Short mmCIF file of C-alpha atoms in Angstrom, two decimals:
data_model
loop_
_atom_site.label_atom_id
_atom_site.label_comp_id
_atom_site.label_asym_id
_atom_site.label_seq_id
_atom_site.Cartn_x
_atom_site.Cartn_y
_atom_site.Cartn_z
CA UNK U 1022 72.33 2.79 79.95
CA UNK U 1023 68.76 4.06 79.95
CA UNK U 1024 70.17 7.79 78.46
CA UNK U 1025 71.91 5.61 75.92
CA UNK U 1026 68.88 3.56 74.60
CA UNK U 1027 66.73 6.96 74.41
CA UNK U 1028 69.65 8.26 72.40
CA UNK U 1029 69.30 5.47 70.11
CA UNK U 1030 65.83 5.28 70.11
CA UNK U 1031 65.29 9.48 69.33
CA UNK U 1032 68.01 8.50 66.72
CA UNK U 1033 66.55 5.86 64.85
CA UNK U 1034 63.32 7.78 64.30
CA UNK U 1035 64.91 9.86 61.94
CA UNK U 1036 66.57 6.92 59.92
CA UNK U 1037 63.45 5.16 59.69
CA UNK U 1038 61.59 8.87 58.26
CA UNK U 1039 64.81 9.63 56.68
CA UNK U 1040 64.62 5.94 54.56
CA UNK U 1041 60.83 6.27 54.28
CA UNK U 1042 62.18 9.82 52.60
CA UNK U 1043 64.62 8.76 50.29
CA UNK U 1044 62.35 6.18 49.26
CA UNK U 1045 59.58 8.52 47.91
CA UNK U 1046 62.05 10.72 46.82
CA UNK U 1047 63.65 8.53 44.87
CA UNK U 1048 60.16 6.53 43.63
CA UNK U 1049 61.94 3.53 44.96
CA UNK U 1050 59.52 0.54 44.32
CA UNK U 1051 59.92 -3.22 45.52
CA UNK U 1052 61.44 -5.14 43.05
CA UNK U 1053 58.59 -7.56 40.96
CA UNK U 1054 58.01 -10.65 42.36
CA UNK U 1055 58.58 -12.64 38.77
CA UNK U 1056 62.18 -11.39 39.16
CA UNK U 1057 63.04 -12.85 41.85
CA UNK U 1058 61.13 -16.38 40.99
CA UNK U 1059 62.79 -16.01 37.73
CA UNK U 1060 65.95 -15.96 39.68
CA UNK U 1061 64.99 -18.64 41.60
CA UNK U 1062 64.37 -20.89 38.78
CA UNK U 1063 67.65 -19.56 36.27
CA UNK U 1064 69.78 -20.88 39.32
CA UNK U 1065 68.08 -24.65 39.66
CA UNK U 1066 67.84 -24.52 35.45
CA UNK U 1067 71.49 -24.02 36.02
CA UNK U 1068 72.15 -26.63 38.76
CA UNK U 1069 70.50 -28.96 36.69
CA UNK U 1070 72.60 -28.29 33.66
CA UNK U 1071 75.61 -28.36 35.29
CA UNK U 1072 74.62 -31.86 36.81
CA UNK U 1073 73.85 -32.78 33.02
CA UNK U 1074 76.92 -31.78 31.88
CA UNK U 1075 79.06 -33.45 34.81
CA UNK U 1076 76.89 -36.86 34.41
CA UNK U 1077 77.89 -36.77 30.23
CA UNK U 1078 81.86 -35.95 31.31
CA UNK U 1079 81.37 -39.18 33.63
CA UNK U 1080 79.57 -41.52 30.27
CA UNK U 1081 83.50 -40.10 28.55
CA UNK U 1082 84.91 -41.17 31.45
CA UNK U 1083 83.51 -44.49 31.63
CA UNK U 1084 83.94 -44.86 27.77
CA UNK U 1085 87.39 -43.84 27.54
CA UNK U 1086 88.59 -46.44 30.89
CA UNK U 1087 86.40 -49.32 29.72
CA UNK U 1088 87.89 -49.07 25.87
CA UNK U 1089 92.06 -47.73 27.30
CA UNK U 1090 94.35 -50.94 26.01
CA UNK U 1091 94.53 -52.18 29.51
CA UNK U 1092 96.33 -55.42 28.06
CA UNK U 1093 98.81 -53.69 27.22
CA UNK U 1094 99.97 -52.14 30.14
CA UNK U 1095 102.51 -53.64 31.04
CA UNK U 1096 104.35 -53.47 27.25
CA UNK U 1097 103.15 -50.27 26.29
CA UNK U 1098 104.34 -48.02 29.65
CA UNK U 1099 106.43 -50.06 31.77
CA UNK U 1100 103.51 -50.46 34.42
CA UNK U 1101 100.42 -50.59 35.48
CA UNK U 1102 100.28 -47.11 37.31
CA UNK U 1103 102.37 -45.37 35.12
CA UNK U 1104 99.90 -46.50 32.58
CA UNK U 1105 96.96 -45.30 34.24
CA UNK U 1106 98.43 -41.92 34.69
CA UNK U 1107 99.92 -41.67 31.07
CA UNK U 1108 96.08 -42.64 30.25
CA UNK U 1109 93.45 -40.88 32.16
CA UNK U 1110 91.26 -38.59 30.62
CA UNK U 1111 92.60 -35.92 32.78
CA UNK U 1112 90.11 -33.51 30.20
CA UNK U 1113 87.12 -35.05 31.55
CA UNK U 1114 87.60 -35.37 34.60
CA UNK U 1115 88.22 -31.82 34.99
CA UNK U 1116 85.13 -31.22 33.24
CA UNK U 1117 83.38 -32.91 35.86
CA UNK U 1118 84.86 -31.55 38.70
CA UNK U 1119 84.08 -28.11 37.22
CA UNK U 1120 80.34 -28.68 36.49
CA UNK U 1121 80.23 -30.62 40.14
CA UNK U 1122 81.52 -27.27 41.64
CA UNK U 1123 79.30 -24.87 39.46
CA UNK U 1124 76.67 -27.49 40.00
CA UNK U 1125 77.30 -27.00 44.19
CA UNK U 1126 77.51 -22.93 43.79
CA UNK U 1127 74.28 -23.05 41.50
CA UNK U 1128 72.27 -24.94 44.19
CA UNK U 1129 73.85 -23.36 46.82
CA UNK U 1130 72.57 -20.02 46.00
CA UNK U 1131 69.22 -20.63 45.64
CA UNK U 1132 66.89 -19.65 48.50
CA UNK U 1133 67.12 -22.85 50.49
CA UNK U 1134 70.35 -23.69 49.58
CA UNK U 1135 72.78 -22.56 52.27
CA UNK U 1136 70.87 -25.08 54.31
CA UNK U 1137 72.97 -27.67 52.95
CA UNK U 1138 76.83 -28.40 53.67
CA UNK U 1139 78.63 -28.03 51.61
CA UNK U 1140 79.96 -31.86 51.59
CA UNK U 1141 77.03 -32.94 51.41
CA UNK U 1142 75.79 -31.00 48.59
CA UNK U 1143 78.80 -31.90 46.39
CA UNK U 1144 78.90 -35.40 47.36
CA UNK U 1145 75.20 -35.54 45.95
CA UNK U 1146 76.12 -33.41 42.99
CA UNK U 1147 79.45 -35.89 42.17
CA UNK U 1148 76.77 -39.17 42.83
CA UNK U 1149 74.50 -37.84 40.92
CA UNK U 1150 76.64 -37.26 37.95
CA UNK U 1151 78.27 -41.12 38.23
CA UNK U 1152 74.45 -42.37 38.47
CA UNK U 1153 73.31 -40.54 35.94
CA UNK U 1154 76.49 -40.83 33.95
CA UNK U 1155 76.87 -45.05 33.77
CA UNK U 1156 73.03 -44.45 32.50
CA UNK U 1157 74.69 -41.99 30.31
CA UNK U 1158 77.49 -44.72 29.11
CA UNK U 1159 74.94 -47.62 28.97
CA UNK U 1160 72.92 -45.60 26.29
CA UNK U 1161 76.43 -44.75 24.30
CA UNK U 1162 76.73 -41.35 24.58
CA UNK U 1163 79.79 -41.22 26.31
CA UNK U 1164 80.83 -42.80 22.75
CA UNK U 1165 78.86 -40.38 20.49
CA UNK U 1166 80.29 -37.46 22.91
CA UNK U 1167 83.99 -38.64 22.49
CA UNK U 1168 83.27 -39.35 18.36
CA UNK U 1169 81.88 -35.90 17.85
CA UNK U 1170 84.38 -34.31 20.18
CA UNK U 1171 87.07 -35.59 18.35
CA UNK U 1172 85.54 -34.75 14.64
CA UNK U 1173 85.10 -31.03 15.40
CA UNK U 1174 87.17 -29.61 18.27
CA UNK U 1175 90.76 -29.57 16.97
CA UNK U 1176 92.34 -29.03 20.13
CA UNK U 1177 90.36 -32.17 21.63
CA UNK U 1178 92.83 -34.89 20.22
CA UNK U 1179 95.75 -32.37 21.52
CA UNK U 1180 94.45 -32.61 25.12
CA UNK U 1181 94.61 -36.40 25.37
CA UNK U 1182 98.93 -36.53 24.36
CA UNK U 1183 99.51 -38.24 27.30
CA UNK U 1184 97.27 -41.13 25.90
CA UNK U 1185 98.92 -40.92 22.64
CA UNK U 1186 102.15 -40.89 23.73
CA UNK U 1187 101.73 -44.31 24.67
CA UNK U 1188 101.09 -45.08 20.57
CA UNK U 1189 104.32 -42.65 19.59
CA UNK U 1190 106.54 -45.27 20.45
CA UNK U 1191 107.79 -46.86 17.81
CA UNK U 1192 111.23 -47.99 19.18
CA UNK U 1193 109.22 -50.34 21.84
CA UNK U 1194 107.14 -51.30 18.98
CA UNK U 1195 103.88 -49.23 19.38
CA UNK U 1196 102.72 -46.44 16.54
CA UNK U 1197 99.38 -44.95 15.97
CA UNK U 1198 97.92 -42.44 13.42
CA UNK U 1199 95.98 -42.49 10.35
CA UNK U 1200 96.12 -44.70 7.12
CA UNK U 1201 97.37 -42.16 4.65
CA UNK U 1202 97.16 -44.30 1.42
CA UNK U 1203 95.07 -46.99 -0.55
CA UNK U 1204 95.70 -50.26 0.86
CA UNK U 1205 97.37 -52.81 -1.05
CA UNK U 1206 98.05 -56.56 -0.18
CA UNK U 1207 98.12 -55.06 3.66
CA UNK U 1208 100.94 -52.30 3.15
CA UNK U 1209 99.97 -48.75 3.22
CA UNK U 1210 101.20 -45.79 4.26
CA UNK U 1211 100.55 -44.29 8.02
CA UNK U 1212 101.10 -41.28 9.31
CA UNK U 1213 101.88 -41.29 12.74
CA UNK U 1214 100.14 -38.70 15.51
CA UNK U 1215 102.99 -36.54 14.89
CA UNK U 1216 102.79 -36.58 11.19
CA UNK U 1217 105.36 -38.33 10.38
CA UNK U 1218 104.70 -40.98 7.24
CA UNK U 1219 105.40 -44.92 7.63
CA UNK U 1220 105.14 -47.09 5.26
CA UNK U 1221 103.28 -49.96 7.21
CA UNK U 1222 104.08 -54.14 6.35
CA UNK U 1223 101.09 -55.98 7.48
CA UNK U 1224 101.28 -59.19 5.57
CA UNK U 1225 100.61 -62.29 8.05
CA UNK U 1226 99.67 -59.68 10.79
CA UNK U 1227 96.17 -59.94 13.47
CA UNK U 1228 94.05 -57.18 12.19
CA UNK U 1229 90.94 -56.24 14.99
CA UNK U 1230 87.15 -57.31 13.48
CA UNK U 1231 86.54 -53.92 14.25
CA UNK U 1232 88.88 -52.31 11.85
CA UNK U 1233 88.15 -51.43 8.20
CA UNK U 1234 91.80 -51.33 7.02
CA UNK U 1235 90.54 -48.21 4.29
CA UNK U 1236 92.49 -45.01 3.51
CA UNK U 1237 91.72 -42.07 6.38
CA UNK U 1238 91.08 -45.23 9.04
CA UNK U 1239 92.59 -44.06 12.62
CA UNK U 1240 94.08 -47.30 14.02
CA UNK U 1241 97.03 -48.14 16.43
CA UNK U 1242 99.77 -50.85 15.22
CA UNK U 1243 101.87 -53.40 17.36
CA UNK U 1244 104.86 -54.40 15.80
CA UNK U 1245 108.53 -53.57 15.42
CA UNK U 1246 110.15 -50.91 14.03
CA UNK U 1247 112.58 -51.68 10.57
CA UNK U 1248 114.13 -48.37 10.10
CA UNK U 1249 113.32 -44.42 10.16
CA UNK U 1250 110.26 -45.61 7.39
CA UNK U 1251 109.24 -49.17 7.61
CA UNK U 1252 107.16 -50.39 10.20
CA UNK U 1253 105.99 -54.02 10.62
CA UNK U 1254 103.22 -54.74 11.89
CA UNK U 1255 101.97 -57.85 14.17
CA UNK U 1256 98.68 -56.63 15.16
CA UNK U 1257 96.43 -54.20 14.26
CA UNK U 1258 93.79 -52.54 16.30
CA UNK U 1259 91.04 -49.63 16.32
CA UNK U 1260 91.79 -46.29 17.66
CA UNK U 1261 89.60 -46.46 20.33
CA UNK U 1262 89.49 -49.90 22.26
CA UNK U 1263 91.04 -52.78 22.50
CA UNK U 1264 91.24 -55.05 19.55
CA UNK U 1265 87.54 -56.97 19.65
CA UNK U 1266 84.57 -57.60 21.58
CA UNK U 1267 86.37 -60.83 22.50
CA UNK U 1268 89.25 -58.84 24.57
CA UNK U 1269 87.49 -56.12 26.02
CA UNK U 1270 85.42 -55.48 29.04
CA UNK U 1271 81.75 -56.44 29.47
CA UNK U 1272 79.18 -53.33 29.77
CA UNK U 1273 78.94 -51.94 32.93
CA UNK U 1274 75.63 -53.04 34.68
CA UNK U 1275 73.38 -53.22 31.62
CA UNK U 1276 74.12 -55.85 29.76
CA UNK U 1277 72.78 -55.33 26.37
CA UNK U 1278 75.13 -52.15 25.19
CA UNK U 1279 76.16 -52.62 21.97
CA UNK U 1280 79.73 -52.93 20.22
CA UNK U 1281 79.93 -49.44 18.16
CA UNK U 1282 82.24 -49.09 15.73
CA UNK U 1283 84.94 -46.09 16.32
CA UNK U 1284 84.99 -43.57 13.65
CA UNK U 1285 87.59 -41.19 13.60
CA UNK U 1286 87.43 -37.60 12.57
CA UNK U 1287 88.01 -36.87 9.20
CA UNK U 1288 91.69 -35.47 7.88
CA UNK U 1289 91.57 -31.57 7.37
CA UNK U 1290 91.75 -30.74 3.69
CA UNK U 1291 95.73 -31.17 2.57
CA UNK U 1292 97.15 -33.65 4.46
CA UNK V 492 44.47 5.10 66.19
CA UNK V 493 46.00 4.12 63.18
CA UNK V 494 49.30 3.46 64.97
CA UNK V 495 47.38 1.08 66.93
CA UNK V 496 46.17 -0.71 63.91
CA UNK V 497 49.49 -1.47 62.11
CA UNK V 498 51.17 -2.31 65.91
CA UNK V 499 48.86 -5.48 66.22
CA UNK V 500 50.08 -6.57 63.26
CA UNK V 501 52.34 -9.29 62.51
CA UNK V 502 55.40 -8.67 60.41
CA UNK V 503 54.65 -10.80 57.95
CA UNK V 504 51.41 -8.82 57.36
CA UNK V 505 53.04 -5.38 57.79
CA UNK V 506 55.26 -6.74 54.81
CA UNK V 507 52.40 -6.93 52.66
CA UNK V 508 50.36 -4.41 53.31
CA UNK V 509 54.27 -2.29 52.71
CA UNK V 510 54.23 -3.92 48.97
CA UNK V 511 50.59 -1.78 48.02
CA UNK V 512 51.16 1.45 50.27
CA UNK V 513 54.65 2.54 51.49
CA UNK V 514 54.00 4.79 54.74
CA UNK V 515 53.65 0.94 56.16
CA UNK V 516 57.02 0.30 55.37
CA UNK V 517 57.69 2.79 58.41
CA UNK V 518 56.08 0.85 61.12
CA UNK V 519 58.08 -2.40 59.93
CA UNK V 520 61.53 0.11 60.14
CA UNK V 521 60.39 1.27 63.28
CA UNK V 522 60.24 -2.07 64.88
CA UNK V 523 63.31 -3.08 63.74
CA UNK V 524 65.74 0.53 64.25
CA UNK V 525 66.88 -0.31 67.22
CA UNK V 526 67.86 -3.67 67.30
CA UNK V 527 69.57 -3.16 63.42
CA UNK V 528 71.91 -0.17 64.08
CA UNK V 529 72.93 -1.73 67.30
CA UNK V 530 73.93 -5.08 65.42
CA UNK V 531 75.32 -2.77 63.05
CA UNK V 532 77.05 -1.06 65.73
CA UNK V 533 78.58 -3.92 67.37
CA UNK V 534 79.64 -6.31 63.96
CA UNK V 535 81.44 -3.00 62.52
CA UNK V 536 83.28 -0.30 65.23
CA UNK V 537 81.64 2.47 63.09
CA UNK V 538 80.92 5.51 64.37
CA UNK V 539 77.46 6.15 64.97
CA UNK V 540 76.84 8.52 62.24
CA UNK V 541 78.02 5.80 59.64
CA UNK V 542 76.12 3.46 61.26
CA UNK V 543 73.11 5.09 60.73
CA UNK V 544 74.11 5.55 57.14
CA UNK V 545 74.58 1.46 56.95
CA UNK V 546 71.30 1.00 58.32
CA UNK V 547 69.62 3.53 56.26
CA UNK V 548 70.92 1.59 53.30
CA UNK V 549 69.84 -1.88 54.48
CA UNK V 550 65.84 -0.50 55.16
CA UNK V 551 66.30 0.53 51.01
CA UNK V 552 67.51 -2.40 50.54
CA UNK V 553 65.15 -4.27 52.72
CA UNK V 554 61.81 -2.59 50.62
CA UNK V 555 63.29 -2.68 47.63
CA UNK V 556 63.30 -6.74 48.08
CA UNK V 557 60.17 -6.87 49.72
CA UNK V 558 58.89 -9.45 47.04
CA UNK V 559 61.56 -11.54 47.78
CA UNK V 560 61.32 -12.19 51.82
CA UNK V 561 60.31 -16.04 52.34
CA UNK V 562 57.86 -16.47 54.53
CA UNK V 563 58.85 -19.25 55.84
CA UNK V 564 61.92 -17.46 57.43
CA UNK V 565 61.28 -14.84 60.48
CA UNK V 566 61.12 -11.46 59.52
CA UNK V 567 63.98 -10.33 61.89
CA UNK V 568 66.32 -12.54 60.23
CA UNK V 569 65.61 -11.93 56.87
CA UNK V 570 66.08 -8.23 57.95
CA UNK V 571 69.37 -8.77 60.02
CA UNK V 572 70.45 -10.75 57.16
CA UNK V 573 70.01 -7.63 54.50
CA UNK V 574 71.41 -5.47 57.23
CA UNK V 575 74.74 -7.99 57.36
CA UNK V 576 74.91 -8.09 53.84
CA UNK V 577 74.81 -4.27 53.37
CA UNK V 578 77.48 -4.19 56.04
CA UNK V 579 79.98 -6.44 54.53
CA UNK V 580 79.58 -4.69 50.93
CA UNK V 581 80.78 -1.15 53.40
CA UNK V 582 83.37 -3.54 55.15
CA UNK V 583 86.34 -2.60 53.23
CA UNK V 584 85.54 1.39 53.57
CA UNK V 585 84.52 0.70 57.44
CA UNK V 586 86.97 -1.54 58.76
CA UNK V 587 90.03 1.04 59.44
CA UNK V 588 88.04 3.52 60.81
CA UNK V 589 87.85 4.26 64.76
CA UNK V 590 85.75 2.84 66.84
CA UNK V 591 83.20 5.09 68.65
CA UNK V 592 80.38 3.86 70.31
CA UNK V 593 80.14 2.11 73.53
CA UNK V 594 78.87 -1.35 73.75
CA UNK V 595 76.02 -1.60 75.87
CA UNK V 596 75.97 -5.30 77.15
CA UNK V 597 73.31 -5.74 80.06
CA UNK V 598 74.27 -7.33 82.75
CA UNK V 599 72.74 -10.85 82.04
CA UNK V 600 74.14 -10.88 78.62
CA UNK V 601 77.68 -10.62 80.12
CA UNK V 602 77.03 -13.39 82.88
CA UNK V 603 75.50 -16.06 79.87
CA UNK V 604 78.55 -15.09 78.11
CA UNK V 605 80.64 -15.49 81.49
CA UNK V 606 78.93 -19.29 81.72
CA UNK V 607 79.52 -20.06 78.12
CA UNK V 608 82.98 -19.25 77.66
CA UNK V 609 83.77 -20.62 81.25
CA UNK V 610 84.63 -17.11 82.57
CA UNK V 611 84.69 -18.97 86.04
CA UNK V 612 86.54 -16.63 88.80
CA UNK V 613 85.11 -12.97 89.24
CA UNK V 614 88.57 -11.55 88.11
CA UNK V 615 87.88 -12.81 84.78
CA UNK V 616 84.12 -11.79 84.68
CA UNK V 617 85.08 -8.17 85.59
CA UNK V 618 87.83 -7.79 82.86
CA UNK V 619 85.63 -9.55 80.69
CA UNK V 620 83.29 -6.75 81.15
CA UNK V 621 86.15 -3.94 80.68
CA UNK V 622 87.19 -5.43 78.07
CA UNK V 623 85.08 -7.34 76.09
CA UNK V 624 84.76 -4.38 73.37
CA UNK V 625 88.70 -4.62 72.77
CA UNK V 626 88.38 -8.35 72.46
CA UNK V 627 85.71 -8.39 70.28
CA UNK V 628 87.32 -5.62 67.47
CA UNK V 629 90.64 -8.11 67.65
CA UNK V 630 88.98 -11.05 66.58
CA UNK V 631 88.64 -12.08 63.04
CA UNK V 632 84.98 -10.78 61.71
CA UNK V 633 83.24 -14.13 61.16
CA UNK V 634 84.18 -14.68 64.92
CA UNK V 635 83.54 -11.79 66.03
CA UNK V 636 80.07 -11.64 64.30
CA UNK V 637 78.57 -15.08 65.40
CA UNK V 638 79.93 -14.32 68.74
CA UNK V 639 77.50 -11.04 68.67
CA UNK V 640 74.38 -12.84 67.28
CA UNK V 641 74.89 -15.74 69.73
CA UNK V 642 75.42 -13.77 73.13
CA UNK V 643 74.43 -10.41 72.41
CA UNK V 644 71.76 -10.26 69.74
CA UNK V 645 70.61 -13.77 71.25
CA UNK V 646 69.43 -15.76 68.37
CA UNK V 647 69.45 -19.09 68.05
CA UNK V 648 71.02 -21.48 65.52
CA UNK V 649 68.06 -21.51 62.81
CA UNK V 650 67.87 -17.85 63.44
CA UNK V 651 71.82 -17.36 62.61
CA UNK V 652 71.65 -20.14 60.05
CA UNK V 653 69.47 -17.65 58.03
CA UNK V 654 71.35 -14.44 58.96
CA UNK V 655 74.27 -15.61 58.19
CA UNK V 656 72.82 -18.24 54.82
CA UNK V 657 75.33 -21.48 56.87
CA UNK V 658 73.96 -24.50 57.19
CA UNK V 659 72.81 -25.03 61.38
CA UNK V 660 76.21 -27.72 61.57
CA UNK V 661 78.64 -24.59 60.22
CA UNK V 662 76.93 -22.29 62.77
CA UNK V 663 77.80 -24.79 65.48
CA UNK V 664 81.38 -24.78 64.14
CA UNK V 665 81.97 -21.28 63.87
CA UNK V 666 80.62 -20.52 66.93
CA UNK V 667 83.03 -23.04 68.78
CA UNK V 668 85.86 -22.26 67.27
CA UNK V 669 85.13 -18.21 68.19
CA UNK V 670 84.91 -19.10 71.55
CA UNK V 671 88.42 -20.63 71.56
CA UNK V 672 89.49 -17.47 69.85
CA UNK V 673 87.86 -15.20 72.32
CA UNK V 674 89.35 -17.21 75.53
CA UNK V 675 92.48 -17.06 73.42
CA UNK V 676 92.41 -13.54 72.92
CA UNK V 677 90.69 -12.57 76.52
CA UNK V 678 94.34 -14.53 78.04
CA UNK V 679 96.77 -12.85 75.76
CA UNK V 680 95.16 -9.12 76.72
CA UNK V 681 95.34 -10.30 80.68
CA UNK V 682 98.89 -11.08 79.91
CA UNK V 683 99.38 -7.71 78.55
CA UNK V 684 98.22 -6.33 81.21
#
């Protein structure tokens, strides 16, 4: 044992000269301190945005559960739970998972992070995205995120078809689109979320307080079908929501939120 | 003389006297030489030549990041933690070569092993001792290296927490569940035998 550890130690001499070497041969320097506290602080600005991001995905969240048609859950999917899965905003929620798991990694690299387990540090990262995101909802941006969403990312209103599909069901008496003509005497022309046209009845029907029956208005109709073109309607409602303050939920834990009106995004040129 | 100077001091100082003039940096290796290549040695089955080449790459690595050590950790673990990493960026190279070196386990290492893993009649503790190399290189290498830092390179949980960057409850884990696999594995070589 002894001839072995003054092997070693003879050995290791030379690496230590041979390193010190290489070093000078190579004008190896240390690395600047600002890099590494510029490191330091890209990975927390990064953990911090992430956590940002995740607590807006949980305001959409919020917004998009408290204003689903839960009323009509029963008539619109056959069931509560098949309801709730045709109507989760599957979108957001994998935002937030995503940003809660770059969120995790982010912290997790930085120079006391590995102290941390790992449930513990994505358990804080998920909390503090639903804290941060009903403060979030309470102010309205999960609204303002969804609205401006919606007007510019074409593929948004695509991602959320199991939602529609709910509306694109005219045989059980449920359309949705966008009011494709000038309204006269309540008729007007509607084309659906698949673009087909209806032409829309709505004499003697409920229309929401919180729709502006106008030409390019996104609404949903209840009703019953005539034929492959006529639709009449019984009640009409916004896009997004139920049909008035008076039906929906209250604001979750502060009180004073206001009722925004839902504007939908504009129609591309030509249609 | 000078030797004498930079021996009485601390690590922490050696580091920054290292960051203005470099010859420093050798005293620092120099303390750490021969503990590194034999952790190298035992986590990888490399021959001793690579070995040295491992090491040689971690002590670069090791200046180069100078700035970076945290004083708040101990130097040796910062330093076994470099040396790990540079070993596990050479794992896929390393890990199909032969083995090569002998371990050298005192005798006192092998009996706290003995008592840990419940190595309770002497038949045991002397193939333990035979075999203990073979055992090792079968096991898995997260196993095999918290199993090293625990009974051979004896460092305790904070000390491994920061080698390995785990939090102290993972170390705990890991270092069960290698046991298992070692008493696992130490059985199914006895039955081979």
């Amino acid at each position: 044992m002894e001839q072995e550890d003054k092997k070693i130690s003879n050995g290791v001499n030379n690496i230590a000269k041979q390193a010190l070497e290489k070093i000078k041969e190579g004008k190896i320097k240390p690395k600047p301190r600002w890099e590494f506290i510029f490191k330091e602080y890209f990975l927390w600005f990064l953990a911090c945005v992430s956590l940002l991001v995740g607590s807006l995905a949980v305001a959409v969240i919020i917004h998009m559960i408290k204003n689903n048609d839960w009323d009509l859950s029963e008539d619109a999917s056959g069931g509560l739970f098949s309801f709730i899965f045709a109507t989760l905003p599957y979108f957001w929620l994998i935002l937030l998972l995503a940003f809660a798991i770059l969120s995790y990694y982010n912290f997790k690299n930085t120079k006391s992070g590995y102290r941390l387990h790992f449930r513990l540090l994505i358990s804080a990262s998920i909390l503090s995205s639903v804290f941060l995101g009903i403060l979030f909802f309470n102010l309205g941006l999960g609204q303002e995120i969804d609205k401006a969403f919606s007007a510019n990312l074409p593929f948004y209103e695509k991602l959320f078809i199991h939602r529609d599909r709910v509306w694109l069901n005219p045989e059980r008496g449920f359309l949705a689109g966008r009011i494709a003509s000038d309204v006269v005497n309540q008729e007007f022309e509607l084309m659906d979320l698949r673009n087909k046209v209806w032409l829309v009845h709505g004499q003697n029907c409920f229309v929401s307080p919180r729709v502006n029956l106008r030409k390019f208005e996104a609404i949903k109709i209840m009703g019953r079908k005539a034929d492959d073109y006529n639709f009449v309607a019984s009640q009409i409602r916004p896009w997004i929501g139920p049909p008035g303050p008076m039906s929906g939920f209250g604001p979750i834990f502060i009180p004073m939120m206001k009722d925004r009106s839902f504007e939908f995004a504009p129609l591309p040129p030509g249609r | 003389m000078k030797d004498q100077k930079y021996q009485e001091k601390t690590d922490e100082e050696l580091v920054l006297l290292a960051l203005s003039d470099q010859d420093v940096f050798l005293y620092l290796m120099r303390r750490y030489e021969k503990k590194l290549l034999s952790y190298i040695s035992r986590i990888t089955n490399v021959n001793r030549d690579e070995a040295e080449d491992i090491l040689q790459d971690a002590f670069i690595k090791i200046y180069q990041n100078l700035n970076d050590f945290d004083a708040e950790l101990k130097f040796s673990s910062w330093a076994y933690r470099i040396a790990h990493n540079q070993v596990i960026s050479n794992y896929r190279k390393i890990k199909c070569r032969p083995q090569s070196i002998p371990l050298d386990i005192n005798e006192e290492i092998l009996g706290n092993l003995a008592s840990d893993l419940d190595v309770k009649k002497d038949l045991d503790a002397i193939f333990l001792r035979e075999n203990i190399k073979k055992i090792l290189a079968k096991l898995d290498i997260k196993y095999r290296e918290i199993l090293i830092l625990k009974f051979l390179e004896e460092k305790d949980y904070k000390e491994i927490s920061d080698i390995l960057k785990k939090p102290m409850g993972t170390v705990a884990t890991l270092i069960n569940r290698a046991k298992k696999e070692f008493k696992k594995e130490l059985l199914e070589q006895k039955i081979k035998i």
